[in-house]
């Protein structure tokens, strides 16, 4: 994540090639989560958060965002404090992802997510590495705090997906765009909430005036 990190990967390798490399590297037994995490190196956070955020892009979804919000918060929190790679319990690291599942992930990435790579590329890396990665984690936490609210999941999920892809692709423009969406959405939610409470207080005082 930072220049001092012992983990390194090929920054020129796109998201699709990254997922395909997992399928190619897996044997008949698949790969353990430890092996997957280690192969993803610096970009494990971005890929894991993207995988969690994609289902939440469905409008007005309830249930799934409330479930995946917790691991997203855990991952973003670890990014925020500067952990070089995601921490997972030892029992989880020993779990195996089957060869078939890895192949399906690679097939999905190739067929459905090519537009991510067409639009994103390594650029403005000042906003996708080091301190900016920690700042993105903060915006991810803000977005996730609203993703769990009923019927409000799509916009913050877009913010999460943009920032995750930006971290994977080293695309500072995507990271900045996702952060802007997250900040704007949180501001909108806060404005609505404040307006509601102010309006409710005004209505109560008005009723008290006429009934007093």
Coordinates of C-alpha atoms in Angstrom, one line a residue:
X1 CA 0.0 0.0 0.0
X2 CA 2.8 2.4 0.8
X3 CA 6.3 2.4 -0.5
X4 CA 7.5 0.5 2.6
X5 CA 5.1 -2.3 2.1
X6 CA 6.7 -5.7 1.4
X7 CA 3.9 -6.7 -0.9
X8 CA 4.2 -5.9 -4.6
X9 CA 2.2 -6.7 -7.7
X10 CA 2.1 -5.8 -11.4
X11 CA 0.4 -2.4 -11.5
X12 CA -0.1 -2.8 -15.2
X13 CA -2.3 -5.9 -14.7
X14 CA -5.9 -5.0 -15.0
X15 CA -8.8 -6.2 -12.9
X16 CA -9.9 -8.9 -15.4
X17 CA -6.4 -10.3 -15.8
X18 CA -6.1 -10.2 -12.0
X19 CA -9.1 -12.4 -11.5
X20 CA -8.2 -14.6 -14.4
X21 CA -4.7 -15.2 -12.9
X22 CA -6.4 -16.6 -9.8
X23 CA -8.3 -19.2 -11.9
X24 CA -5.2 -20.0 -13.9
X25 CA -3.1 -20.5 -10.7
X26 CA -5.6 -22.8 -9.1
X27 CA -5.2 -26.5 -9.1
X28 CA -7.9 -29.1 -9.0
X29 CA -8.5 -28.3 -5.3
X30 CA -8.8 -24.5 -5.9
X31 CA -7.0 -22.0 -3.7
X32 CA -7.2 -21.2 -0.1
X33 CA -8.3 -17.7 1.0
X34 CA -4.7 -17.2 2.3
X35 CA -3.3 -18.0 -1.2
X36 CA -5.8 -15.7 -2.8
X37 CA -5.1 -12.9 -0.5
X38 CA -1.3 -13.3 -0.9
X39 CA -1.6 -13.4 -4.7
X40 CA -3.7 -10.2 -4.8
X41 CA -1.0 -8.5 -2.8
X42 CA -1.6 -4.7 -2.5
X43 CA -4.9 -4.8 -4.4
X44 CA -6.7 -7.3 -2.2
X45 CA -8.6 -4.6 -0.4
X46 CA -10.0 -3.1 -3.6
X47 CA -11.0 -6.5 -5.2
X48 CA -12.6 -7.8 -2.0
X49 CA -14.6 -4.6 -1.5
X50 CA -15.7 -4.6 -5.1
X51 CA -16.9 -8.1 -4.9
X52 CA -19.0 -7.2 -1.8
X53 CA -20.3 -4.0 -3.4
X54 CA -21.5 -5.4 -6.7
X55 CA -24.7 -7.2 -5.4
X56 CA -25.7 -3.9 -3.6
X57 CA -25.9 -2.0 -6.9
X58 CA -29.4 -3.5 -7.3
X59 CA -31.9 -0.6 -6.6
X60 CA -34.0 -0.7 -3.4
X61 CA -32.3 -3.9 -2.2
X62 CA -32.9 -4.8 1.4
X63 CA -31.1 -7.5 3.4
X64 CA -27.9 -8.0 1.4
X65 CA -26.5 -4.5 2.1
X66 CA -27.1 -5.0 5.8
X67 CA -25.1 -8.3 5.6
X68 CA -22.2 -7.2 3.4
X69 CA -21.9 -3.8 5.1
X70 CA -20.1 -5.4 8.1
X71 CA -17.2 -7.0 6.2
X72 CA -16.9 -3.8 4.1
X73 CA -16.5 -1.8 7.2
X74 CA -13.9 -4.2 8.6
X75 CA -11.9 -4.1 5.4
X76 CA -12.1 -0.3 5.1
X77 CA -11.1 0.1 8.7
X78 CA -8.0 -2.0 8.2
X79 CA -7.1 0.1 5.2
X80 CA -7.6 3.2 7.3
X81 CA -5.1 2.1 9.9
X82 CA -2.6 1.1 7.2
X83 CA -2.6 -2.7 7.3
X84 CA -0.6 -3.9 4.3
X85 CA -3.1 -6.7 3.6
X86 CA -6.5 -7.7 4.9
X87 CA -6.6 -9.6 8.2
X88 CA -8.9 -12.6 8.3
X89 CA -9.3 -15.2 11.1
X90 CA -7.0 -18.2 10.7
X91 CA -10.0 -20.5 10.2
X92 CA -11.2 -18.3 7.4
X93 CA -7.8 -18.2 5.7
X94 CA -7.7 -22.0 5.6
X95 CA -11.0 -22.2 3.7
X96 CA -10.8 -23.2 0.0
X97 CA -12.4 -21.6 -2.9
X98 CA -13.1 -24.2 -5.5
X99 CA -11.6 -24.3 -9.0
X100 CA -15.2 -24.1 -10.4
X101 CA -15.9 -20.9 -8.4
X102 CA -12.7 -19.3 -9.5
X103 CA -13.5 -20.1 -13.1
X104 CA -17.0 -18.6 -12.7
X105 CA -15.5 -15.4 -11.2
X106 CA -13.1 -15.1 -14.1
X107 CA -15.8 -15.7 -16.6
X108 CA -18.0 -13.0 -15.0
X109 CA -15.2 -10.5 -15.0
X110 CA -14.4 -11.2 -18.6
X111 CA -18.0 -11.0 -19.9
X112 CA -19.6 -8.4 -17.6
X113 CA -16.9 -6.1 -16.4
X114 CA -14.9 -5.2 -19.4
X115 CA -16.2 -1.7 -19.4
X116 CA -14.5 -1.1 -16.1
X117 CA -11.1 -1.6 -17.7
X118 CA -12.1 0.3 -20.8
X119 CA -12.9 3.4 -18.8
X120 CA -10.3 3.1 -16.1
X121 CA -6.5 3.0 -16.3
X122 CA -3.5 3.9 -14.2
X123 CA -3.6 7.7 -13.9
X124 CA -3.4 10.4 -11.2
X125 CA -1.9 7.8 -9.0
X126 CA -1.3 10.4 -6.3
X127 CA -5.0 9.9 -5.5
X128 CA -4.9 6.1 -5.6
X129 CA -1.9 5.2 -3.4
X130 CA -0.4 5.9 0.0
X131 CA -2.3 8.6 2.0
X132 CA -5.0 8.8 -0.7
X133 CA -5.7 5.1 -0.1
X134 CA -6.4 5.7 3.5
X135 CA -8.5 8.7 2.7
X136 CA -10.5 6.5 0.3
X137 CA -11.0 4.1 3.2
X138 CA -12.6 6.9 5.2
X139 CA -15.0 7.7 2.3
X140 CA -15.8 4.0 2.0
X141 CA -16.8 3.9 5.7
X142 CA -19.0 6.9 5.1
X143 CA -20.6 5.3 2.1
X144 CA -21.1 2.0 4.0
X145 CA -22.8 3.8 6.9
X146 CA -25.6 4.8 4.5
X147 CA -25.6 1.6 2.4
X148 CA -27.2 -0.2 5.3
X149 CA -30.2 2.2 5.4
X150 CA -33.3 0.7 3.9
X151 CA -33.9 1.4 0.2
X152 CA -30.8 3.7 -0.1
X153 CA -28.2 1.2 -1.2
X154 CA -27.5 2.0 -4.9
X155 CA -25.8 5.3 -4.8
X156 CA -23.3 4.5 -2.0
X157 CA -22.7 1.2 -3.7
X158 CA -21.7 3.1 -6.9
X159 CA -19.3 5.1 -4.8
X160 CA -17.8 2.0 -3.3
X161 CA -17.4 0.3 -6.7
X162 CA -15.8 3.4 -8.2
X163 CA -13.3 3.7 -5.4
X164 CA -12.6 -0.1 -5.3
X165 CA -11.9 -0.2 -9.1
X166 CA -9.8 2.9 -8.7
X167 CA -7.6 1.2 -6.1
X168 CA -7.4 -2.0 -8.2
X169 CA -6.5 -0.1 -11.4
X170 CA -4.4 2.6 -9.7
X171 CA -6.9 5.1 -11.2
X172 CA -6.9 8.2 -9.1
X173 CA -9.8 9.7 -11.2
X174 CA -12.1 6.8 -10.2
X175 CA -11.0 7.0 -6.6
X176 CA -11.7 10.8 -6.5
X177 CA -15.0 10.3 -8.3
X178 CA -16.2 7.6 -5.9
X179 CA -15.2 9.8 -2.9
X180 CA -17.1 12.7 -4.4
X181 CA -20.2 10.5 -4.8
X182 CA -19.9 9.2 -1.3
X183 CA -19.5 12.7 0.2
X184 CA -22.4 14.1 -1.9
X185 CA -24.6 11.3 -0.9
X186 CA -23.8 11.6 2.8
X187 CA -24.4 15.3 2.6
X188 CA -27.8 14.7 0.9
X189 CA -28.9 12.2 3.6
X190 CA -27.8 14.6 6.3
X191 CA -29.7 17.5 4.7
X192 CA -32.9 15.4 4.5
X193 CA -32.5 14.2 8.1
X194 CA -32.0 17.7 9.4
X195 CA -34.9 19.0 7.3
X196 CA -37.1 16.3 8.7
X197 CA -36.3 17.0 12.3
X198 CA -36.5 20.8 11.8
X199 CA -39.9 20.3 10.0
X200 CA -41.1 18.0 12.7
X201 CA -40.2 20.5 15.4
X202 CA -41.9 23.3 13.6
X203 CA -45.1 21.2 13.1
X204 CA -45.1 20.3 16.8
X205 CA -44.7 23.9 17.9
X206 CA -47.4 25.0 15.4
X207 CA -49.9 22.4 16.8
X208 CA -49.1 23.4 20.3
X209 CA -49.8 27.1 19.5
X210 CA -53.3 26.3 18.1
X211 CA -54.2 23.8 20.8
X212 CA -52.7 25.6 23.8

